mmCIF file of C-alpha atoms in Angstrom:
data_model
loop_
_atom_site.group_PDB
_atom_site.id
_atom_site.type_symbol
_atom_site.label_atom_id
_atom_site.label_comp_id
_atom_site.label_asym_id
_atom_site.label_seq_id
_atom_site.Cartn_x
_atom_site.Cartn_y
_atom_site.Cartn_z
ATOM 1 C CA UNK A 589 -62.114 -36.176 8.170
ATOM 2 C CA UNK A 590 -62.963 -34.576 11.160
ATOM 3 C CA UNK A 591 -64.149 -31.068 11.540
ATOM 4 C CA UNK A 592 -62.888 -28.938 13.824
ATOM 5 C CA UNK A 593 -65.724 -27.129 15.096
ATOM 6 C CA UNK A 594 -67.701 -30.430 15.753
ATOM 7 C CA UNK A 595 -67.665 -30.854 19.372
ATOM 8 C CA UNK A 596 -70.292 -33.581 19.543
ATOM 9 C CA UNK A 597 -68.132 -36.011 17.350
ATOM 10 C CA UNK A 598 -64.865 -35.120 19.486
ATOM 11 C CA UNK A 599 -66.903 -35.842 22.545
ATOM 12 C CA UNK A 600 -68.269 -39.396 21.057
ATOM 13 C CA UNK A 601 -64.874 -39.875 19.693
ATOM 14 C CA UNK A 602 -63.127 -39.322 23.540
ATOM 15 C CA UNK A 603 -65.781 -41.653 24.662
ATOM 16 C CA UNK A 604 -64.596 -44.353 22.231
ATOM 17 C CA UNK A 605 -60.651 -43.862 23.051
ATOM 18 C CA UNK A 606 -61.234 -44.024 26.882
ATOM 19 C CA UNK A 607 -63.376 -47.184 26.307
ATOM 20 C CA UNK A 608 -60.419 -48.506 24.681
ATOM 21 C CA UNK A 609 -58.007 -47.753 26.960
ATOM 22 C CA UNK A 610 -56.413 -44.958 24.706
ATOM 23 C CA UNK A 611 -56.276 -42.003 27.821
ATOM 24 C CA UNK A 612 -54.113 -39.832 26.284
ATOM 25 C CA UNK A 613 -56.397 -39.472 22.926
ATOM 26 C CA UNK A 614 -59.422 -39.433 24.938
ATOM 27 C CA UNK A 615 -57.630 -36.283 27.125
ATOM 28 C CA UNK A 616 -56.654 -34.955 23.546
ATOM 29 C CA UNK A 617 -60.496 -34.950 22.275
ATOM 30 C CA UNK A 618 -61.674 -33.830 25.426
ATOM 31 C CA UNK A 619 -59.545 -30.609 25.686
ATOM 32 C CA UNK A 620 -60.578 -29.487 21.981
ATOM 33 C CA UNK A 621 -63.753 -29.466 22.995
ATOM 34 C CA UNK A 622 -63.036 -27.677 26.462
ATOM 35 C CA UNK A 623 -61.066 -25.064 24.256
ATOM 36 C CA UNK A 624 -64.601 -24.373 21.857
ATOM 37 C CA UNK A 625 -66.732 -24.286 25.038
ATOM 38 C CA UNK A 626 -64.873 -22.924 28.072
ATOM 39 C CA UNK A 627 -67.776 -22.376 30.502
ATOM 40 C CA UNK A 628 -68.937 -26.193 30.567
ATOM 41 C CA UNK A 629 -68.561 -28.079 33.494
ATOM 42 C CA UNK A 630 -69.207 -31.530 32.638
ATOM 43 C CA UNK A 631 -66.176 -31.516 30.367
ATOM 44 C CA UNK A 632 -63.603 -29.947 32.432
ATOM 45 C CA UNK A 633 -65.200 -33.033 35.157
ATOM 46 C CA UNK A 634 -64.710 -35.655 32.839
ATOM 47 C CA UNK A 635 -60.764 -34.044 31.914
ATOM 48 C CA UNK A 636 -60.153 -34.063 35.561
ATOM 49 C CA UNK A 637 -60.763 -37.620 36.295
ATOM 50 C CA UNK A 638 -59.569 -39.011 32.899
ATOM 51 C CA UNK A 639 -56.305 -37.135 34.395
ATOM 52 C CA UNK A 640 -56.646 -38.781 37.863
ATOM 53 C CA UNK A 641 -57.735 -42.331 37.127
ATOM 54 C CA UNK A 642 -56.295 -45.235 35.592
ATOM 55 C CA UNK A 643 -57.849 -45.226 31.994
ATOM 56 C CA UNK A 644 -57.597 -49.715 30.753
ATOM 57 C CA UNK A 645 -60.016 -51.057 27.662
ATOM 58 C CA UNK A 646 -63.538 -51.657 29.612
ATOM 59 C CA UNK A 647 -62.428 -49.618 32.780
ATOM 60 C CA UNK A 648 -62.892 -45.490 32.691
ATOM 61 C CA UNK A 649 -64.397 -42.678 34.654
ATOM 62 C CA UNK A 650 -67.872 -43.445 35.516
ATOM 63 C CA UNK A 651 -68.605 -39.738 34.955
ATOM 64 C CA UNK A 652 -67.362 -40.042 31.435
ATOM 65 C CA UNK A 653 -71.149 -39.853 29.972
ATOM 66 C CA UNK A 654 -72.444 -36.663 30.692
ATOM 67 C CA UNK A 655 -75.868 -37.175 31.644
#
């Protein structure tokens, strides 16, 4: 179970599907957790080029760890 309000697991949890090639679950994660924190830049970045990039097992955005 996964709660809802928990946007550090959703953002680990993106991280995991885009490392294994799962883009559209990674995209899913990753706009929960633009919906619970609007304002923050880094994840509407990393929505934008999981959108725009070619997402394969071992091959996503660079700027998919927010540093």
């Amino acid at each position: 179970y996964l709660r809802e309000d928990y946007s550090d697991a959703r953002y680990f949890l993106g991280v995991i599907y885009a490392q294994k090639g799962m883009k559209e679950d990674a995209i899913n994660q990753f706009e929960k957790i633009a919906e619970m924190n609007p304002g923050n830049a880094d994840i509407k970045n990393i929505l934008n080029s999981l959108r725009n990039s070619d997402v394969t097992e071992n091959s996503y955005p660079s700027d998919l760890i927010v540093k």
